[in-house]
Amino acid sequence: MTADTATDTVLQSRSQTAKRVSIVEAAARVFCSEGFAGANIDVIAAEAGVSRQTVYNHHGDKETLFIAVVREITDRANARFFETLDSFPDRPQNLHAELVEFALRLTRNCICNRDSKFLRKMILMEGSRYPALFRHWREEGPGRVSSALAARFARLALTGFLELDDPDVAARQFFALINADLHVSTMLGDNPGEEQLRISADNAVKTFLRAFGQQPRSGLSA
Amino acid sequence: MTADTATDTVLQSRSQTAKRVSIVEAAARVFCSEGFAGANIDVIAAEAGVSRQTVYNHHGDKETLFIAVVREITDRANARFFETLDSFPDRPQNLHAELVEFALRLTRNCICNRDSKFLRKMILMEGSRYPALFRHWREEGPGRVSSALAARFARLALTGFLELDDPDVAARQFFALINADLHVSTMLGDNPGEEQLRISADNAVKTFLRAFGQQPRSGLSA
DNA sequence: GACGTTTTGGACAAGACTGTCTAAATTCTT
DNA sequence: AAGAATTTAGACAGTCTTGTCCAAAACGTC
C-alpha cells in the first residue's frame, strides 16, 4: 500500500540518485583541487556530466553543496575507518607482522585515499569557517577512532603483548608514527608507492614495539 | 662614490621597504585565511594600510605577490628551524628533560607559529600548482632539517645516549611524535596552551626514549 | 502512447574582482 | 624649500561567477 509510494519517494528514480552522487563526487574533486572559493559550479556540473541547473536543483547553492559534500565524505571516511579498525589483530600470532599489515590497511584506506585527502584539505582551509561541520568530523572521526584503537591496544596490554602507561597516548602515537615518513610527500600530493608504504609501516611498528612491546605471558597465547 | 647611490638603491627609502614588508605580512594573513582564490587584493591593501595601486606597484600581480610571500615565509621559517636546531642538547646532563625543552622550542617556533601554519595551508592547497616553489620548501626545509636533526641524534648514539638503527628514521619519528597530540587541534586552527604543549612534548620524548634511549657509557659524561 | 517529472541549454541580471590609468597629494632627497 | 619619486583615491573596462528563469527536450511510469 504505502510501501510502494514510500520506496518510490525514498529511492527516487534511480537515475536521480545516480546524478546526485555523481554531483557530490565531482564537487568533492573540484573543491579539493581548487578550494571552496576557487571551485566553479560550471566545472562541477561539467565534470558530473550534468547541467548547471541540475546542480542547483539538487543542492540549492554553493555553500549548501559544499556542506553536503563534506558531510557525505566525512561519514564515508569514518565508516571506512571503523571497518579497518575491525581488522585489528586482537590475538596475534606474530605481533610485529600483523601490526604492520594493520598499519598498511590504515594508511591505504584511511590516510592515502581520496576521501582522506579531501577532508584534510577542507578541514585545514575551511575548518574555522564551519565549526559545527568539522566538530562533527573531529568527534565522530579521529576522536572515536583514537579511543577505539586505544581500547584494542589496552587489550593487547592485558594479554601481555604490550606494556602501556596510557593507551590513548599510545593510539595517537601509533597514528603519528604511521604518518612519519608519509607526511611531507602527501602534503605535496604525491602518492607513495606500495614499496614506500610498506617500509614506512615497518619503521612505525618497529619503533612502536621498541617502546611498548613485550613478550606475552606464555599461558595465554593459544 | 658609488657607495651612496648603491646603498640608496638597495635600501630604498626606508618607508618603502616598510610598506613592502607590511604588504607581504598582510598578504600572508589574507592568503592564509582565504586561500589564493579567495584572497582579495583590496583587502590585502587595506590590511597593509596601503592603497591598492601600491600593492600593484610593488608586486605586479596577484600571482607574483603570492610567490613572493611564499618565498619570504619559507626562508624565514627555515631560518627559524635551523636556529632552533642549534639549541639541540648535544651534551645532555638530563637527556629526558633537555629533549623535552628542545621539543617545546620546536613546537613553539616551528609548528605552532603563524609562519608554519601559513606554509602548511599553502603547500597543501597550492603545492601542486607551483611545484618549483614548494620543491624549494621541501628540499631546503623539512629535508635538510630532518638530516640535520638526524646528525644530532647520531651523535647522541655515538656518545651512548641513544641506540639507533637509522638516525634519519628516528629524526622523522621524533617530529611525528612531537605532533601526535597536536595534529588534530592545529588542523582546526586551535592554539594549544602552554600546558598542553608541555604534556604533549613530554609524551613524545617519553616514547622516543623508551624506543631509543640508553644509559650513556660512564666514561664520557663529564 | 499519454502524463507528470526531471533535465537541459542558453539567456540574463547582479555583483565581485583584477588590473590599468590619471591627476592630485604626500614624502624623500638634497 | 625645490625637485624627484612614491603614494593615493577613485574611476574604469573587462572578465568571471553566481544564481534565476524559461521553454523545449528527455525520461520514467502507468
PDB file of C-alpha atoms in Angstrom, chain A:
ATOM      1  CA  MET A   1       0.000   0.000   0.000  1.00  0.00           C
ATOM      2  CA  THR A   2       2.094   2.870   1.207  1.00  0.00           C
ATOM      3  CA  ALA A   3       5.156   0.716   0.716  1.00  0.00           C
ATOM      4  CA  ASP A   4       5.302   1.354  -2.987  1.00  0.00           C
ATOM      5  CA  THR A   5       4.939   5.070  -2.846  1.00  0.00           C
ATOM      6  CA  ALA A   6       7.232   5.206   0.163  1.00  0.00           C
ATOM      7  CA  THR A   7      10.092   3.394  -1.526  1.00  0.00           C
ATOM      8  CA  ASP A   8       9.467   5.434  -4.633  1.00  0.00           C
ATOM      9  CA  THR A   9       9.823   8.583  -2.644  1.00  0.00           C
ATOM     10  CA  VAL A  10      12.928   7.359  -0.900  1.00  0.00           C
ATOM     11  CA  LEU A  11      14.614   5.645  -3.815  1.00  0.00           C
ATOM     12  CA  GLN A  12      13.626   8.293  -6.300  1.00  0.00           C
ATOM     13  CA  SER A  13      14.097   7.463  -9.898  1.00  0.00           C
ATOM     14  CA  ARG A  14      17.430   5.696  -9.570  1.00  0.00           C
ATOM     15  CA  SER A  15      18.996   7.902 -12.219  1.00  0.00           C
ATOM     16  CA  GLN A  16      18.119  10.778  -9.981  1.00  0.00           C
ATOM     17  CA  THR A  17      20.193   9.359  -7.163  1.00  0.00           C
ATOM     18  CA  ALA A  18      22.850   8.437  -9.661  1.00  0.00           C
ATOM     19  CA  LYS A  19      23.091  12.070 -10.658  1.00  0.00           C
ATOM     20  CA  ARG A  20      23.074  13.110  -7.028  1.00  0.00           C
ATOM     21  CA  VAL A  21      26.125  11.042  -6.168  1.00  0.00           C
ATOM     22  CA  SER A  22      27.854  11.929  -9.394  1.00  0.00           C
ATOM     23  CA  ILE A  23      27.447  15.591  -8.465  1.00  0.00           C
ATOM     24  CA  VAL A  24      28.802  15.017  -4.995  1.00  0.00           C
ATOM     25  CA  GLU A  25      31.818  13.135  -6.333  1.00  0.00           C
ATOM     26  CA  ALA A  26      32.564  15.779  -8.911  1.00  0.00           C
ATOM     27  CA  ALA A  27      32.120  18.540  -6.362  1.00  0.00           C
ATOM     28  CA  ALA A  28      34.498  16.793  -3.997  1.00  0.00           C
ATOM     29  CA  ARG A  29      37.157  16.591  -6.702  1.00  0.00           C
ATOM     30  CA  VAL A  30      36.782  20.223  -7.681  1.00  0.00           C
ATOM     31  CA  PHE A  31      36.567  21.593  -4.142  1.00  0.00           C
ATOM     32  CA  CYS A  32      39.602  19.540  -3.317  1.00  0.00           C
ATOM     33  CA  SER A  33      41.778  20.813  -6.098  1.00  0.00           C
ATOM     34  CA  GLU A  34      40.509  24.406  -6.247  1.00  0.00           C
ATOM     35  CA  GLY A  35      39.351  25.140  -2.720  1.00  0.00           C
ATOM     36  CA  PHE A  36      35.918  26.455  -1.864  1.00  0.00           C
ATOM     37  CA  ALA A  37      36.397  29.918  -3.302  1.00  0.00           C
ATOM     38  CA  GLY A  38      38.153  28.688  -6.405  1.00  0.00           C
ATOM     39  CA  ALA A  39      35.638  25.987  -7.219  1.00  0.00           C
ATOM     40  CA  ASN A  40      33.383  26.785 -10.122  1.00  0.00           C
ATOM     41  CA  ILE A  41      29.862  25.415 -10.335  1.00  0.00           C
ATOM     42  CA  ASP A  42      30.026  25.124 -14.103  1.00  0.00           C
ATOM     43  CA  VAL A  43      33.114  22.991 -13.828  1.00  0.00           C
ATOM     44  CA  ILE A  44      31.466  20.795 -11.211  1.00  0.00           C
ATOM     45  CA  ALA A  45      28.415  20.369 -13.405  1.00  0.00           C
ATOM     46  CA  ALA A  46      30.515  19.546 -16.441  1.00  0.00           C
ATOM     47  CA  GLU A  47      32.601  17.069 -14.505  1.00  0.00           C
ATOM     48  CA  ALA A  48      29.467  15.431 -13.135  1.00  0.00           C
ATOM     49  CA  GLY A  49      28.085  15.206 -16.661  1.00  0.00           C
ATOM     50  CA  VAL A  50      25.080  17.253 -15.706  1.00  0.00           C
ATOM     51  CA  SER A  51      23.699  20.689 -16.463  1.00  0.00           C
ATOM     52  CA  ARG A  52      24.326  23.530 -14.057  1.00  0.00           C
ATOM     53  CA  GLN A  53      20.650  23.868 -13.316  1.00  0.00           C
ATOM     54  CA  THR A  54      20.561  20.293 -12.092  1.00  0.00           C
ATOM     55  CA  VAL A  55      23.255  21.068  -9.561  1.00  0.00           C
ATOM     56  CA  TYR A  56      21.160  23.945  -8.273  1.00  0.00           C
ATOM     57  CA  ASN A  57      18.020  21.814  -8.255  1.00  0.00           C
ATOM     58  CA  HIS A  58      19.654  19.208  -6.079  1.00  0.00           C
ATOM     59  CA  HIS A  59      21.689  21.318  -3.710  1.00  0.00           C
ATOM     60  CA  GLY A  60      20.364  24.836  -3.720  1.00  0.00           C
ATOM     61  CA  ASP A  61      23.561  26.802  -3.600  1.00  0.00           C
ATOM     62  CA  LYS A  62      27.320  26.560  -3.477  1.00  0.00           C
ATOM     63  CA  GLU A  63      27.602  26.601   0.275  1.00  0.00           C
ATOM     64  CA  THR A  64      24.841  24.041   0.746  1.00  0.00           C
ATOM     65  CA  LEU A  65      26.525  21.829  -1.804  1.00  0.00           C
ATOM     66  CA  PHE A  66      29.824  22.195  -0.010  1.00  0.00           C
ATOM     67  CA  ILE A  67      28.281  21.220   3.304  1.00  0.00           C
ATOM     68  CA  ALA A  68      26.553  18.217   1.773  1.00  0.00           C
ATOM     69  CA  VAL A  69      29.823  17.069   0.242  1.00  0.00           C
ATOM     70  CA  VAL A  70      31.765  17.402   3.472  1.00  0.00           C
ATOM     71  CA  ARG A  71      29.086  15.545   5.411  1.00  0.00           C
ATOM     72  CA  GLU A  72      28.952  12.740   2.920  1.00  0.00           C
ATOM     73  CA  ILE A  73      32.696  12.279   2.697  1.00  0.00           C
ATOM     74  CA  THR A  74      33.072  12.547   6.461  1.00  0.00           C
ATOM     75  CA  ASP A  75      30.589   9.766   7.026  1.00  0.00           C
ATOM     76  CA  ARG A  76      32.126   7.596   4.380  1.00  0.00           C
ATOM     77  CA  ALA A  77      35.641   8.124   5.689  1.00  0.00           C
ATOM     78  CA  ASN A  78      34.559   7.385   9.247  1.00  0.00           C
ATOM     79  CA  ALA A  79      32.788   4.208   8.196  1.00  0.00           C
ATOM     80  CA  ARG A  80      35.924   3.110   6.408  1.00  0.00           C
ATOM     81  CA  PHE A  81      37.966   3.899   9.464  1.00  0.00           C
ATOM     82  CA  PHE A  82      35.920   1.691  11.768  1.00  0.00           C
ATOM     83  CA  GLU A  83      35.728  -1.023   9.180  1.00  0.00           C
ATOM     84  CA  THR A  84      39.506  -1.045   9.010  1.00  0.00           C
ATOM     85  CA  LEU A  85      39.751  -0.976  12.763  1.00  0.00           C
ATOM     86  CA  ASP A  86      37.791  -4.225  12.869  1.00  0.00           C
ATOM     87  CA  SER A  87      40.754  -5.972  11.341  1.00  0.00           C
ATOM     88  CA  PHE A  88      42.947  -5.137  14.313  1.00  0.00           C
ATOM     89  CA  PRO A  89      44.984  -8.153  15.425  1.00  0.00           C
ATOM     90  CA  ASP A  90      43.440  -8.924  18.809  1.00  0.00           C
ATOM     91  CA  ARG A  91      45.057 -12.335  19.159  1.00  0.00           C
ATOM     92  CA  PRO A  92      48.269 -12.044  17.227  1.00  0.00           C
ATOM     93  CA  GLN A  93      50.500 -14.969  16.366  1.00  0.00           C
ATOM     94  CA  ASN A  94      53.178 -12.627  15.196  1.00  0.00           C
ATOM     95  CA  LEU A  95      52.529  -9.212  16.627  1.00  0.00           C
ATOM     96  CA  HIS A  96      55.055  -7.327  14.548  1.00  0.00           C
ATOM     97  CA  ALA A  97      53.942  -8.728  11.213  1.00  0.00           C
ATOM     98  CA  GLU A  98      50.271  -8.370  11.964  1.00  0.00           C
ATOM     99  CA  LEU A  99      50.619  -4.811  13.193  1.00  0.00           C
ATOM    100  CA  VAL A 100      52.471  -3.951  10.015  1.00  0.00           C
ATOM    101  CA  GLU A 101      49.639  -5.349   7.923  1.00  0.00           C
ATOM    102  CA  PHE A 102      47.151  -3.449  10.019  1.00  0.00           C
ATOM    103  CA  ALA A 103      49.159  -0.254   9.651  1.00  0.00           C
ATOM    104  CA  LEU A 104      49.251  -0.791   5.912  1.00  0.00           C
ATOM    105  CA  ARG A 105      45.487  -1.119   5.734  1.00  0.00           C
ATOM    106  CA  LEU A 106      45.190   2.022   7.776  1.00  0.00           C
ATOM    107  CA  THR A 107      47.471   4.049   5.525  1.00  0.00           C
ATOM    108  CA  ARG A 108      45.838   2.747   2.379  1.00  0.00           C
ATOM    109  CA  ASN A 109      42.207   3.061   3.469  1.00  0.00           C
ATOM    110  CA  CYS A 110      42.310   5.987   5.813  1.00  0.00           C
ATOM    111  CA  ILE A 111      45.256   8.228   5.057  1.00  0.00           C
ATOM    112  CA  CYS A 112      46.279   7.999   1.429  1.00  0.00           C
ATOM    113  CA  ASN A 113      42.905   7.605  -0.230  1.00  0.00           C
ATOM    114  CA  ARG A 114      40.964  10.335  -1.959  1.00  0.00           C
ATOM    115  CA  ASP A 115      38.413  10.942   0.789  1.00  0.00           C
ATOM    116  CA  SER A 116      41.063  11.454   3.416  1.00  0.00           C
ATOM    117  CA  LYS A 117      42.952  13.900   1.281  1.00  0.00           C
ATOM    118  CA  PHE A 118      39.791  15.819   0.618  1.00  0.00           C
ATOM    119  CA  LEU A 119      38.992  16.033   4.303  1.00  0.00           C
ATOM    120  CA  ARG A 120      42.473  17.092   5.299  1.00  0.00           C
ATOM    121  CA  LYS A 121      42.426  19.913   2.796  1.00  0.00           C
ATOM    122  CA  MET A 122      38.947  21.081   3.587  1.00  0.00           C
ATOM    123  CA  ILE A 123      39.420  20.957   7.329  1.00  0.00           C
ATOM    124  CA  LEU A 124      42.634  22.870   7.121  1.00  0.00           C
ATOM    125  CA  MET A 125      41.215  25.527   4.815  1.00  0.00           C
ATOM    126  CA  GLU A 126      37.604  25.891   5.850  1.00  0.00           C
ATOM    127  CA  GLY A 127      37.612  24.363   9.311  1.00  0.00           C
ATOM    128  CA  SER A 128      37.280  27.661  11.093  1.00  0.00           C
ATOM    129  CA  ARG A 129      34.522  28.843   8.769  1.00  0.00           C
ATOM    130  CA  TYR A 130      32.225  25.887   9.529  1.00  0.00           C
ATOM    131  CA  PRO A 131      32.923  24.941  13.125  1.00  0.00           C
ATOM    132  CA  ALA A 132      29.904  22.653  13.509  1.00  0.00           C
ATOM    133  CA  LEU A 133      30.697  20.689  10.405  1.00  0.00           C
ATOM    134  CA  PHE A 134      34.206  19.971  11.457  1.00  0.00           C
ATOM    135  CA  ARG A 135      33.487  19.491  15.084  1.00  0.00           C
ATOM    136  CA  HIS A 136      31.329  16.631  13.876  1.00  0.00           C
ATOM    137  CA  TRP A 137      34.263  15.279  11.895  1.00  0.00           C
ATOM    138  CA  ARG A 138      36.578  15.516  14.841  1.00  0.00           C
ATOM    139  CA  GLU A 139      34.264  13.994  17.398  1.00  0.00           C
ATOM    140  CA  GLU A 140      32.854  11.207  15.272  1.00  0.00           C
ATOM    141  CA  GLY A 141      36.076  10.598  13.398  1.00  0.00           C
ATOM    142  CA  PRO A 142      39.539  10.965  14.891  1.00  0.00           C
ATOM    143  CA  GLY A 143      38.178  11.244  18.413  1.00  0.00           C
ATOM    144  CA  ARG A 144      36.273   7.985  18.394  1.00  0.00           C
ATOM    145  CA  VAL A 145      38.740   6.142  16.235  1.00  0.00           C
ATOM    146  CA  SER A 146      41.510   7.051  18.583  1.00  0.00           C
ATOM    147  CA  SER A 147      39.590   5.752  21.597  1.00  0.00           C
ATOM    148  CA  ALA A 148      38.630   2.622  19.739  1.00  0.00           C
ATOM    149  CA  LEU A 149      42.215   1.929  18.790  1.00  0.00           C
ATOM    150  CA  ALA A 150      43.271   2.713  22.341  1.00  0.00           C
ATOM    151  CA  ALA A 151      40.863   0.043  23.570  1.00  0.00           C
ATOM    152  CA  ARG A 152      42.441  -2.514  21.264  1.00  0.00           C
ATOM    153  CA  PHE A 153      45.883  -1.608  22.493  1.00  0.00           C
ATOM    154  CA  ALA A 154      44.677  -1.835  26.093  1.00  0.00           C
ATOM    155  CA  ARG A 155      43.549  -5.351  25.362  1.00  0.00           C
ATOM    156  CA  LEU A 156      46.947  -6.262  23.991  1.00  0.00           C
ATOM    157  CA  ALA A 157      48.427  -4.829  27.143  1.00  0.00           C
ATOM    158  CA  LEU A 158      46.187  -7.046  29.251  1.00  0.00           C
ATOM    159  CA  THR A 159      47.214 -10.095  27.289  1.00  0.00           C
ATOM    160  CA  GLY A 160      50.795  -9.140  27.903  1.00  0.00           C
ATOM    161  CA  PHE A 161      51.785  -8.190  24.382  1.00  0.00           C
ATOM    162  CA  LEU A 162      52.291  -4.551  25.221  1.00  0.00           C
ATOM    163  CA  GLU A 163      53.299  -2.530  28.214  1.00  0.00           C
ATOM    164  CA  LEU A 164      51.378   0.744  28.270  1.00  0.00           C
ATOM    165  CA  ASP A 165      51.040   3.660  30.632  1.00  0.00           C
ATOM    166  CA  ASP A 166      48.280   5.350  28.684  1.00  0.00           C
ATOM    167  CA  PRO A 167      46.567   3.564  25.815  1.00  0.00           C
ATOM    168  CA  ASP A 168      45.147   6.827  24.451  1.00  0.00           C
ATOM    169  CA  VAL A 169      48.573   8.336  24.076  1.00  0.00           C
ATOM    170  CA  ALA A 170      49.821   5.126  22.526  1.00  0.00           C
ATOM    171  CA  ALA A 171      46.994   5.195  19.979  1.00  0.00           C
ATOM    172  CA  ARG A 172      47.723   8.763  18.952  1.00  0.00           C
ATOM    173  CA  GLN A 173      51.407   7.994  18.706  1.00  0.00           C
ATOM    174  CA  PHE A 174      50.716   4.955  16.596  1.00  0.00           C
ATOM    175  CA  PHE A 175      48.914   7.156  14.090  1.00  0.00           C
ATOM    176  CA  ALA A 176      51.694   9.680  14.228  1.00  0.00           C
ATOM    177  CA  LEU A 177      54.373   7.069  13.596  1.00  0.00           C
ATOM    178  CA  ILE A 178      52.458   5.611  10.701  1.00  0.00           C
ATOM    179  CA  ASN A 179      52.437   9.034   9.136  1.00  0.00           C
ATOM    180  CA  ALA A 180      56.005   9.949   9.934  1.00  0.00           C
ATOM    181  CA  ASP A 181      57.530   9.041   6.588  1.00  0.00           C
ATOM    182  CA  LEU A 182      54.497   9.960   4.509  1.00  0.00           C
ATOM    183  CA  HIS A 183      53.679  13.332   5.923  1.00  0.00           C
ATOM    184  CA  VAL A 184      55.774  15.508   3.665  1.00  0.00           C
ATOM    185  CA  SER A 185      55.054  13.732   0.416  1.00  0.00           C
ATOM    186  CA  THR A 186      51.311  13.524   0.998  1.00  0.00           C
ATOM    187  CA  MET A 187      51.269  17.255   1.660  1.00  0.00           C
ATOM    188  CA  LEU A 188      52.622  17.842  -1.806  1.00  0.00           C
ATOM    189  CA  GLY A 189      50.073  15.492  -3.310  1.00  0.00           C
ATOM    190  CA  ASP A 190      52.405  12.634  -4.142  1.00  0.00           C
ATOM    191  CA  ASN A 191      51.083   9.118  -3.911  1.00  0.00           C
ATOM    192  CA  PRO A 192      53.688   6.928  -2.234  1.00  0.00           C
ATOM    193  CA  GLY A 193      54.149   3.538  -3.871  1.00  0.00           C
ATOM    194  CA  GLU A 194      53.372   0.195  -2.287  1.00  0.00           C
ATOM    195  CA  GLU A 195      57.057  -0.294  -1.536  1.00  0.00           C
ATOM    196  CA  GLN A 196      57.297   3.032   0.259  1.00  0.00           C
ATOM    197  CA  LEU A 197      54.142   2.340   2.255  1.00  0.00           C
ATOM    198  CA  ARG A 198      55.499  -0.960   3.463  1.00  0.00           C
ATOM    199  CA  ILE A 199      58.831   0.424   4.547  1.00  0.00           C
ATOM    200  CA  SER A 200      57.062   3.215   6.310  1.00  0.00           C
ATOM    201  CA  ALA A 201      54.645   0.920   8.143  1.00  0.00           C
ATOM    202  CA  ASP A 202      57.504  -1.311   9.126  1.00  0.00           C
ATOM    203  CA  ASN A 203      59.506   1.591  10.554  1.00  0.00           C
ATOM    204  CA  ALA A 204      56.495   2.724  12.523  1.00  0.00           C
ATOM    205  CA  VAL A 205      55.748  -0.667  14.027  1.00  0.00           C
ATOM    206  CA  LYS A 206      59.382  -1.323  14.773  1.00  0.00           C
ATOM    207  CA  THR A 207      59.632   1.831  16.854  1.00  0.00           C
ATOM    208  CA  PHE A 208      56.227   1.353  18.421  1.00  0.00           C
ATOM    209  CA  LEU A 209      57.179  -2.101  19.622  1.00  0.00           C
ATOM    210  CA  ARG A 210      60.605  -0.989  20.785  1.00  0.00           C
ATOM    211  CA  ALA A 211      58.765   1.438  23.020  1.00  0.00           C
ATOM    212  CA  PHE A 212      55.808  -0.662  24.081  1.00  0.00           C
ATOM    213  CA  GLY A 213      56.394  -4.265  23.037  1.00  0.00           C
ATOM    214  CA  GLN A 214      56.774  -7.174  25.414  1.00  0.00           C
ATOM    215  CA  GLN A 215      56.794 -10.940  25.230  1.00  0.00           C
ATOM    216  CA  PRO A 216      53.292 -12.215  26.100  1.00  0.00           C
ATOM    217  CA  ARG A 217      52.852 -14.342  29.203  1.00  0.00           C
ATOM    218  CA  SER A 218      53.096 -17.883  27.919  1.00  0.00           C
ATOM    219  CA  GLY A 219      49.828 -19.257  29.271  1.00  0.00           C
ATOM    220  CA  LEU A 220      47.612 -17.035  27.175  1.00  0.00           C
ATOM    221  CA  SER A 221      48.762 -17.464  23.600  1.00  0.00           C
ATOM    222  CA  ALA A 222      46.594 -20.323  22.275  1.00  0.00           C
TER     223      ALA A 222
END
